[in-house]
PDB file of C-alpha atoms in Angstrom:
ATOM      1  CA  MET A   1     -73.521 -84.993 -94.505  1.00 84.00           C
ATOM      2  CA  LYS A   2     -72.030 -86.538 -97.193  1.00 87.00           C
ATOM      3  CA  GLU A   3     -73.640 -83.973 -99.635  1.00 90.00           C
ATOM      4  CA  TRP A   4     -71.968 -81.314 -97.941  1.00 92.00           C
ATOM      5  CA  VAL A   5     -68.773 -82.952 -98.040  1.00 93.00           C
ATOM      6  CA  ILE A   6     -69.084 -83.103-101.541  1.00 93.00           C
ATOM      7  CA  ALA A   7     -70.494 -79.576-102.044  1.00 94.00           C
ATOM      8  CA  VAL A   8     -67.890 -78.012-100.002  1.00 94.00           C
ATOM      9  CA  SER A   9     -65.043 -79.759-101.623  1.00 94.00           C
ATOM     10  CA  LEU A  10     -66.699 -78.883-104.812  1.00 93.00           C
ATOM     11  CA  LEU A  11     -66.531 -75.364-104.253  1.00 94.00           C
ATOM     12  CA  THR A  12     -63.472 -74.841-102.749  1.00 94.00           C
ATOM     13  CA  GLY A  13     -61.685 -76.460-105.765  1.00 94.00           C
ATOM     14  CA  GLY A  14     -63.593 -74.227-107.955  1.00 94.00           C
ATOM     15  CA  VAL A  15     -62.506 -71.028-105.805  1.00 94.00           C
ATOM     16  CA  LEU A  16     -58.685 -72.251-105.962  1.00 94.00           C
ATOM     17  CA  MET A  17     -58.597 -72.835-109.477  1.00 93.00           C
ATOM     18  CA  LEU A  18     -60.520 -69.065-110.061  1.00 94.00           C
ATOM     19  CA  LEU A  19     -57.455 -67.742-107.676  1.00 93.00           C
ATOM     20  CA  GLY A  20     -55.075 -69.024-109.856  1.00 92.00           C
ATOM     21  CA  ALA A  21     -56.189 -67.709-112.834  1.00 93.00           C
ATOM     22  CA  VAL A  22     -56.757 -64.312-111.077  1.00 93.00           C
ATOM     23  CA  GLY A  23     -53.144 -64.441-109.926  1.00 91.00           C
ATOM     24  CA  LEU A  24     -52.443 -65.331-113.208  1.00 90.00           C
ATOM     25  CA  LEU A  25     -53.737 -61.979-114.478  1.00 90.00           C
ATOM     26  CA  ARG A  26     -52.348 -59.760-111.629  1.00 90.00           C
ATOM     27  CA  MET A  27     -49.166 -60.906-111.088  1.00 89.00           C
ATOM     28  CA  PRO A  28     -46.141 -58.737-112.387  1.00 88.00           C
ATOM     29  CA  ASP A  29     -43.533 -61.255-114.172  1.00 88.00           C
ATOM     30  CA  ILE A  30     -43.798 -64.638-115.280  1.00 88.00           C
ATOM     31  CA  TYR A  31     -42.118 -66.243-112.639  1.00 89.00           C
ATOM     32  CA  THR A  32     -44.477 -64.842-109.831  1.00 90.00           C
ATOM     33  CA  ARG A  33     -47.655 -65.496-112.348  1.00 90.00           C
ATOM     34  CA  MET A  34     -46.371 -69.235-112.671  1.00 89.00           C
ATOM     35  CA  HIS A  35     -45.764 -69.555-109.190  1.00 89.00           C
ATOM     36  CA  THR A  36     -49.566 -68.515-108.301  1.00 90.00           C
ATOM     37  CA  ALA A  37     -50.886 -70.399-111.220  1.00 89.00           C
ATOM     38  CA  THR A  38     -49.480 -74.138-110.575  1.00 90.00           C
ATOM     39  CA  LYS A  39     -50.194 -74.661-106.642  1.00 90.00           C
ATOM     40  CA  PRO A  40     -53.902 -73.499-106.554  1.00 91.00           C
ATOM     41  CA  ALA A  41     -54.485 -75.624-109.775  1.00 89.00           C
ATOM     42  CA  ILE A  42     -52.896 -78.783-108.386  1.00 91.00           C
ATOM     43  CA  LEU A  43     -55.097 -78.797-104.968  1.00 92.00           C
ATOM     44  CA  GLY A  44     -57.931 -77.879-106.871  1.00 92.00           C
ATOM     45  CA  SER A  45     -58.233 -80.531-108.992  1.00 91.00           C
ATOM     46  CA  GLY A  46     -56.977 -82.758-106.248  1.00 92.00           C
ATOM     47  CA  LEU A  47     -60.328 -81.284-104.515  1.00 93.00           C
ATOM     48  CA  LEU A  48     -62.757 -81.887-107.405  1.00 93.00           C
ATOM     49  CA  ALA A  49     -61.182 -85.450-108.056  1.00 93.00           C
ATOM     50  CA  PHE A  50     -61.961 -86.236-104.493  1.00 93.00           C
ATOM     51  CA  ALA A  51     -65.656 -84.680-104.719  1.00 93.00           C
ATOM     52  CA  ALA A  52     -65.996 -87.098-107.895  1.00 93.00           C
ATOM     53  CA  THR A  53     -64.996 -89.987-105.802  1.00 93.00           C
ATOM     54  CA  LEU A  54     -67.639 -89.292-102.639  1.00 93.00           C
ATOM     55  CA  TYR A  55     -69.865 -88.848-105.287  1.00 92.00           C
ATOM     56  CA  PHE A  56     -69.811 -92.178-107.346  1.00 90.00           C
ATOM     57  CA  ALA A  57     -68.796 -94.323-104.101  1.00 88.00           C
ATOM     58  CA  ASP A  58     -67.596 -97.094-106.873  1.00 89.00           C
ATOM     59  CA  LEU A  59     -63.710 -98.500-106.421  1.00 92.00           C
ATOM     60  CA  LEU A  60     -62.634 -97.970-110.443  1.00 91.00           C
ATOM     61  CA  VAL A  61     -64.003 -94.392-110.300  1.00 91.00           C
ATOM     62  CA  THR A  62     -61.819 -93.920-106.997  1.00 93.00           C
ATOM     63  CA  LEU A  63     -58.766 -95.328-108.808  1.00 93.00           C
ATOM     64  CA  ARG A  64     -59.552 -92.923-111.907  1.00 92.00           C
ATOM     65  CA  ALA A  65     -59.707 -90.153-109.385  1.00 92.00           C
ATOM     66  CA  LEU A  66     -56.606 -91.305-107.776  1.00 92.00           C
ATOM     67  CA  LEU A  67     -55.164 -91.285-110.936  1.00 92.00           C
ATOM     68  CA  ILE A  68     -55.740 -87.871-111.847  1.00 92.00           C
ATOM     69  CA  GLY A  69     -54.833 -86.839-109.008  1.00 91.00           C
ATOM     70  CA  GLY A  70     -51.550 -88.579-108.825  1.00 91.00           C
ATOM     71  CA  LEU A  71     -50.936 -87.284-112.445  1.00 91.00           C
ATOM     72  CA  VAL A  72     -51.451 -83.706-111.730  1.00 91.00           C
ATOM     73  CA  LEU A  73     -49.442 -83.560-108.797  1.00 91.00           C
ATOM     74  CA  LEU A  74     -46.873 -85.178-110.468  1.00 92.00           C
ATOM     75  CA  THR A  75     -46.785 -83.257-113.900  1.00 91.00           C
ATOM     76  CA  ALA A  76     -47.781 -79.814-113.070  1.00 91.00           C
ATOM     77  CA  PRO A  77     -44.460 -79.047-110.788  1.00 91.00           C
ATOM     78  CA  VAL A  78     -42.251 -80.434-114.033  1.00 92.00           C
ATOM     79  CA  ALA A  79     -44.075 -78.400-116.206  1.00 91.00           C
ATOM     80  CA  ALA A  80     -43.692 -75.380-114.278  1.00 91.00           C
ATOM     81  CA  HIS A  81     -39.966 -76.234-113.359  1.00 91.00           C
ATOM     82  CA  VAL A  82     -39.144 -76.716-117.277  1.00 92.00           C
ATOM     83  CA  ILE A  83     -41.362 -73.415-118.362  1.00 91.00           C
ATOM     84  CA  ALA A  84     -39.226 -71.322-115.594  1.00 89.00           C
ATOM     85  CA  ARG A  85     -35.875 -72.603-117.061  1.00 88.00           C
ATOM     86  CA  ALA A  86     -36.838 -72.303-120.654  1.00 88.00           C
ATOM     87  CA  ALA A  87     -38.041 -68.525-119.948  1.00 88.00           C
ATOM     88  CA  TYR A  88     -34.890 -67.616-117.594  1.00 86.00           C
ATOM     89  CA  PHE A  89     -32.490 -68.817-120.454  1.00 84.00           C
ATOM     90  CA  ALA A  90     -34.706 -66.802-123.494  1.00 83.00           C
ATOM     91  CA  GLY A  91     -34.006 -63.939-121.387  1.00 78.00           C
ATOM     92  CA  VAL A  92     -37.300 -62.966-119.546  1.00 79.00           C
ATOM     93  CA  LYS A  93     -37.043 -60.224-117.158  1.00 79.00           C
ATOM     94  CA  LEU A  94     -37.625 -60.534-113.734  1.00 81.00           C
ATOM     95  CA  TRP A  95     -39.991 -57.931-111.942  1.00 81.00           C
ATOM     96  CA  GLU A  96     -38.248 -54.289-111.457  1.00 80.00           C
ATOM     97  CA  HIS A  97     -39.093 -55.041-107.219  1.00 80.00           C
ATOM     98  CA  SER A  98     -37.478 -58.643-107.081  1.00 78.00           C
ATOM     99  CA  VAL A  99     -35.268 -58.553-104.533  1.00 80.00           C
ATOM    100  CA  ARG A 100     -32.797 -61.505-105.249  1.00 79.00           C
ATOM    101  CA  ASP A 101     -31.866 -63.218-108.733  1.00 76.00           C
ATOM    102  CA  GLU A 102     -29.518 -65.926-107.864  1.00 73.00           C
ATOM    103  CA  LEU A 103     -29.088 -67.170-111.099  1.00 74.00           C
ATOM    104  CA  LYS A 104     -27.792 -64.113-112.019  1.00 75.00           C
ATOM    105  CA  GLY A 105     -24.198 -64.169-113.826  1.00 72.00           C
ATOM    106  CA  MET A 106     -24.508 -68.323-113.590  1.00 73.00           C
ATOM    107  CA  TYR A 107     -25.613 -68.838-117.068  1.00 75.00           C
ATOM    108  CA  ASP A 108     -23.372 -69.172-119.937  1.00 74.00           C
ATOM    109  CA  PRO A 109     -25.489 -68.592-123.319  1.00 71.00           C
ATOM    110  CA  ASP A 110     -22.664 -69.379-125.764  1.00 72.00           C
ATOM    111  CA  SER A 111     -22.123 -73.233-123.851  1.00 72.00           C
ATOM    112  CA  HIS A 112     -25.779 -73.535-122.626  1.00 72.00           C
ATOM    113  CA  ILE A 113     -24.211 -74.373-118.979  1.00 74.00           C
ATOM    114  CA  LEU A 114     -25.804 -72.874-116.105  1.00 74.00           C
ATOM    115  CA  HIS A 115     -23.108 -73.142-113.158  1.00 75.00           C
ATOM    116  CA  SER A 116     -23.888 -73.638-109.552  1.00 72.00           C
ATOM    117  CA  PRO A 117     -23.678 -70.783-107.225  1.00 66.00           C
ATOM    118  CA  SER A 118     -20.410 -70.233-105.308  1.00 66.00           C
ATOM    119  CA  HIS A 119     -21.528 -71.230-102.209  1.00 63.00           C
ATOM    120  CA  LEU A 120     -23.028 -74.863-103.428  1.00 63.00           C
ATOM    121  CA  ASN A 121     -19.502 -75.326-104.911  1.00 61.00           C
ATOM    122  CA  ARG A 122     -18.233 -79.167-104.267  1.00 58.00           C
ATOM    123  CA  ASP A 123     -15.166 -78.122-102.586  1.00 56.00           C
ATOM    124  CA  THR A 124     -16.730 -75.752-100.152  1.00 54.00           C
ATOM    125  CA  LEU A 125     -19.209 -78.461 -99.194  1.00 53.00           C
ATOM    126  CA  ARG A 126     -16.792 -80.979 -98.391  1.00 53.00           C
ATOM    127  CA  GLU A 127     -15.404 -78.594 -95.600  1.00 47.00           C
TER     128      GLU A 127
ATOM    129  CA  MET B   1     -82.312 -80.202 -99.107  1.00 78.00           C
ATOM    130  CA  ASN B   2     -79.485 -81.164-101.579  1.00 87.00           C
ATOM    131  CA  PRO B   3     -76.749 -79.040-101.747  1.00 88.00           C
ATOM    132  CA  VAL B   4     -74.809 -80.636-104.414  1.00 87.00           C
ATOM    133  CA  PRO B   5     -76.850 -79.563-107.827  1.00 90.00           C
ATOM    134  CA  LEU B   6     -76.256 -76.046-106.758  1.00 92.00           C
ATOM    135  CA  ALA B   7     -72.648 -76.438-105.945  1.00 91.00           C
ATOM    136  CA  LEU B   8     -72.176 -78.032-109.576  1.00 92.00           C
ATOM    137  CA  ASP B   9     -73.402 -75.152-111.063  1.00 92.00           C
ATOM    138  CA  LEU B  10     -71.355 -72.794-109.115  1.00 93.00           C
ATOM    139  CA  THR B  11     -68.102 -74.437-109.483  1.00 93.00           C
ATOM    140  CA  ILE B  12     -68.698 -74.988-113.560  1.00 94.00           C
ATOM    141  CA  TRP B  13     -69.677 -70.737-113.324  1.00 94.00           C
ATOM    142  CA  MET B  14     -66.464 -70.380-111.465  1.00 93.00           C
ATOM    143  CA  LEU B  15     -63.836 -72.642-113.771  1.00 94.00           C
ATOM    144  CA  ALA B  16     -65.598 -71.034-116.880  1.00 94.00           C
ATOM    145  CA  LEU B  17     -64.537 -67.484-115.366  1.00 94.00           C
ATOM    146  CA  ALA B  18     -61.124 -68.891-114.810  1.00 93.00           C
ATOM    147  CA  SER B  19     -60.659 -70.308-118.083  1.00 93.00           C
ATOM    148  CA  VAL B  20     -61.787 -66.892-119.704  1.00 94.00           C
ATOM    149  CA  LEU B  21     -59.133 -64.833-117.310  1.00 92.00           C
ATOM    150  CA  SER B  22     -56.528 -67.074-118.728  1.00 92.00           C
ATOM    151  CA  VAL B  23     -57.551 -66.425-122.245  1.00 93.00           C
ATOM    152  CA  TYR B  24     -57.083 -62.902-121.773  1.00 92.00           C
ATOM    153  CA  ARG B  25     -53.539 -63.589-120.280  1.00 90.00           C
ATOM    154  CA  VAL B  26     -52.883 -65.884-123.030  1.00 92.00           C
ATOM    155  CA  LEU B  27     -53.799 -63.091-125.845  1.00 92.00           C
ATOM    156  CA  ARG B  28     -52.087 -60.716-124.312  1.00 88.00           C
ATOM    157  CA  GLY B  29     -48.852 -62.411-122.381  1.00 76.00           C
ATOM    158  CA  PRO B  30     -46.329 -60.279-123.318  1.00 85.00           C
ATOM    159  CA  SER B  31     -43.552 -63.427-123.751  1.00 86.00           C
ATOM    160  CA  LEU B  32     -44.050 -66.915-125.533  1.00 88.00           C
ATOM    161  CA  PRO B  33     -43.452 -68.742-122.118  1.00 89.00           C
ATOM    162  CA  ASP B  34     -46.238 -66.362-120.520  1.00 90.00           C
ATOM    163  CA  ARG B  35     -48.700 -67.856-123.119  1.00 91.00           C
ATOM    164  CA  VAL B  36     -47.436 -71.153-122.630  1.00 91.00           C
ATOM    165  CA  VAL B  37     -47.995 -71.474-118.718  1.00 91.00           C
ATOM    166  CA  ALA B  38     -51.658 -69.787-119.571  1.00 92.00           C
ATOM    167  CA  LEU B  39     -52.573 -72.647-121.576  1.00 92.00           C
ATOM    168  CA  ASP B  40     -51.165 -74.937-119.123  1.00 91.00           C
ATOM    169  CA  LEU B  41     -53.640 -73.549-116.094  1.00 92.00           C
ATOM    170  CA  ILE B  42     -56.246 -73.571-119.157  1.00 93.00           C
ATOM    171  CA  ALA B  43     -55.775 -77.618-119.535  1.00 92.00           C
ATOM    172  CA  THR B  44     -55.916 -78.080-115.987  1.00 92.00           C
ATOM    173  CA  VAL B  45     -58.978 -76.134-115.350  1.00 93.00           C
ATOM    174  CA  VAL B  46     -60.642 -78.118-118.296  1.00 93.00           C
ATOM    175  CA  VAL B  47     -59.514 -81.192-116.357  1.00 93.00           C
ATOM    176  CA  GLY B  48     -61.798 -79.939-113.757  1.00 93.00           C
ATOM    177  CA  ILE B  49     -64.861 -79.237-116.039  1.00 94.00           C
ATOM    178  CA  VAL B  50     -64.893 -82.537-117.137  1.00 94.00           C
ATOM    179  CA  ILE B  51     -64.687 -84.041-113.575  1.00 94.00           C
ATOM    180  CA  VAL B  52     -67.716 -81.627-112.581  1.00 94.00           C
ATOM    181  CA  TYR B  53     -69.765 -82.264-115.359  1.00 94.00           C
ATOM    182  CA  SER B  54     -69.064 -86.341-115.130  1.00 94.00           C
ATOM    183  CA  ILE B  55     -71.022 -85.380-111.742  1.00 93.00           C
ATOM    184  CA  GLN B  56     -73.372 -83.384-113.096  1.00 92.00           C
ATOM    185  CA  THR B  57     -74.328 -86.114-115.935  1.00 93.00           C
ATOM    186  CA  ASP B  58     -73.539 -88.941-113.484  1.00 90.00           C
ATOM    187  CA  THR B  59     -71.707 -90.742-115.820  1.00 91.00           C
ATOM    188  CA  ALA B  60     -68.523 -91.846-114.768  1.00 88.00           C
ATOM    189  CA  VAL B  61     -66.708 -92.958-118.027  1.00 91.00           C
ATOM    190  CA  ILE B  62     -66.078 -89.408-118.704  1.00 91.00           C
ATOM    191  CA  LEU B  63     -63.413 -89.292-116.052  1.00 92.00           C
ATOM    192  CA  ASP B  64     -61.192 -91.301-118.575  1.00 92.00           C
ATOM    193  CA  VAL B  65     -61.256 -88.217-120.948  1.00 92.00           C
ATOM    194  CA  ALA B  66     -59.920 -86.544-117.866  1.00 91.00           C
ATOM    195  CA  ILE B  67     -56.891 -88.586-117.513  1.00 92.00           C
ATOM    196  CA  VAL B  68     -55.997 -88.330-121.129  1.00 93.00           C
ATOM    197  CA  PHE B  69     -56.358 -84.438-121.051  1.00 92.00           C
ATOM    198  CA  ALA B  70     -54.014 -83.901-118.431  1.00 91.00           C
ATOM    199  CA  LEU B  71     -51.499 -86.087-119.855  1.00 92.00           C
ATOM    200  CA  ILE B  72     -51.603 -84.227-123.165  1.00 92.00           C
ATOM    201  CA  ALA B  73     -51.425 -80.940-121.515  1.00 91.00           C
ATOM    202  CA  PHE B  74     -48.088 -82.505-119.332  1.00 92.00           C
ATOM    203  CA  LEU B  75     -46.508 -83.352-123.078  1.00 93.00           C
ATOM    204  CA  GLY B  76     -47.823 -79.932-125.273  1.00 92.00           C
ATOM    205  CA  THR B  77     -46.134 -77.880-121.844  1.00 92.00           C
ATOM    206  CA  VAL B  78     -42.601 -80.014-122.160  1.00 93.00           C
ATOM    207  CA  ALA B  79     -42.527 -79.946-125.439  1.00 93.00           C
ATOM    208  CA  PHE B  80     -43.327 -75.987-126.137  1.00 91.00           C
ATOM    209  CA  ALA B  81     -40.539 -75.649-123.128  1.00 90.00           C
ATOM    210  CA  SER B  82     -37.863 -77.727-125.042  1.00 90.00           C
ATOM    211  CA  TYR B  83     -39.132 -75.326-128.482  1.00 91.00           C
ATOM    212  CA  ILE B  84     -38.168 -72.270-126.471  1.00 88.00           C
ATOM    213  CA  GLU B  85     -34.633 -73.356-125.365  1.00 85.00           C
ATOM    214  CA  ARG B  86     -33.644 -74.559-128.770  1.00 85.00           C
ATOM    215  CA  LYS B  87     -34.907 -71.342-130.144  1.00 82.00           C
ATOM    216  CA  GLU B  88     -32.604 -69.462-127.829  1.00 76.00           C
ATOM    217  CA  GLN B  89     -29.720 -72.108-128.415  1.00 73.00           C
ATOM    218  CA  GLN B  90     -29.882 -71.431-132.122  1.00 75.00           C
ATOM    219  CA  ARG B  91     -29.677 -67.436-131.762  1.00 65.00           C
TER     220      ARG B  91
END
């Protein structure tokens, strides 16, 4: 029974990472690529760490696996956000069929300030 | 019947294929942030490969390598991002 759980979580983790790489290859612009590369990688490495926990069944290994899962869970979204921000500032274009760009006109390249959309202004929120 | 060795082999192959596909994006990717995203995914895949390898060889010590690698990959991505932003500001 335990062997089957280990095998299934290993295979699911591998398939998720493979899907993330396929999405990185197939998606049309950097923002969709980043979205499709980050999320499966988090769940995939978490599942692989879970498989290691079950396989070794040891306290120290469990702590290490939790550390790996927690680190990836904390750092991957931050890295994706930082890269998306840098890409938007560097002027990387959205896909031509993108429906909405809420940051359009909000970034001032001279002062390096990113304004909030008008419906999120402090004055209108207070009302 | 023990399915773990077969699953380990299949997972290693899938992770290797994933890193090869990401290398294609690193080489081709039209802009610098594209390449950085692909490198980030490669780092996560390598963390997965290290975990699978530690199960395959039955040595739990190798898991420490995965921890350090995840940290270094995050630092590298953030450094690249701040470099891109600063380059844009100077232009």
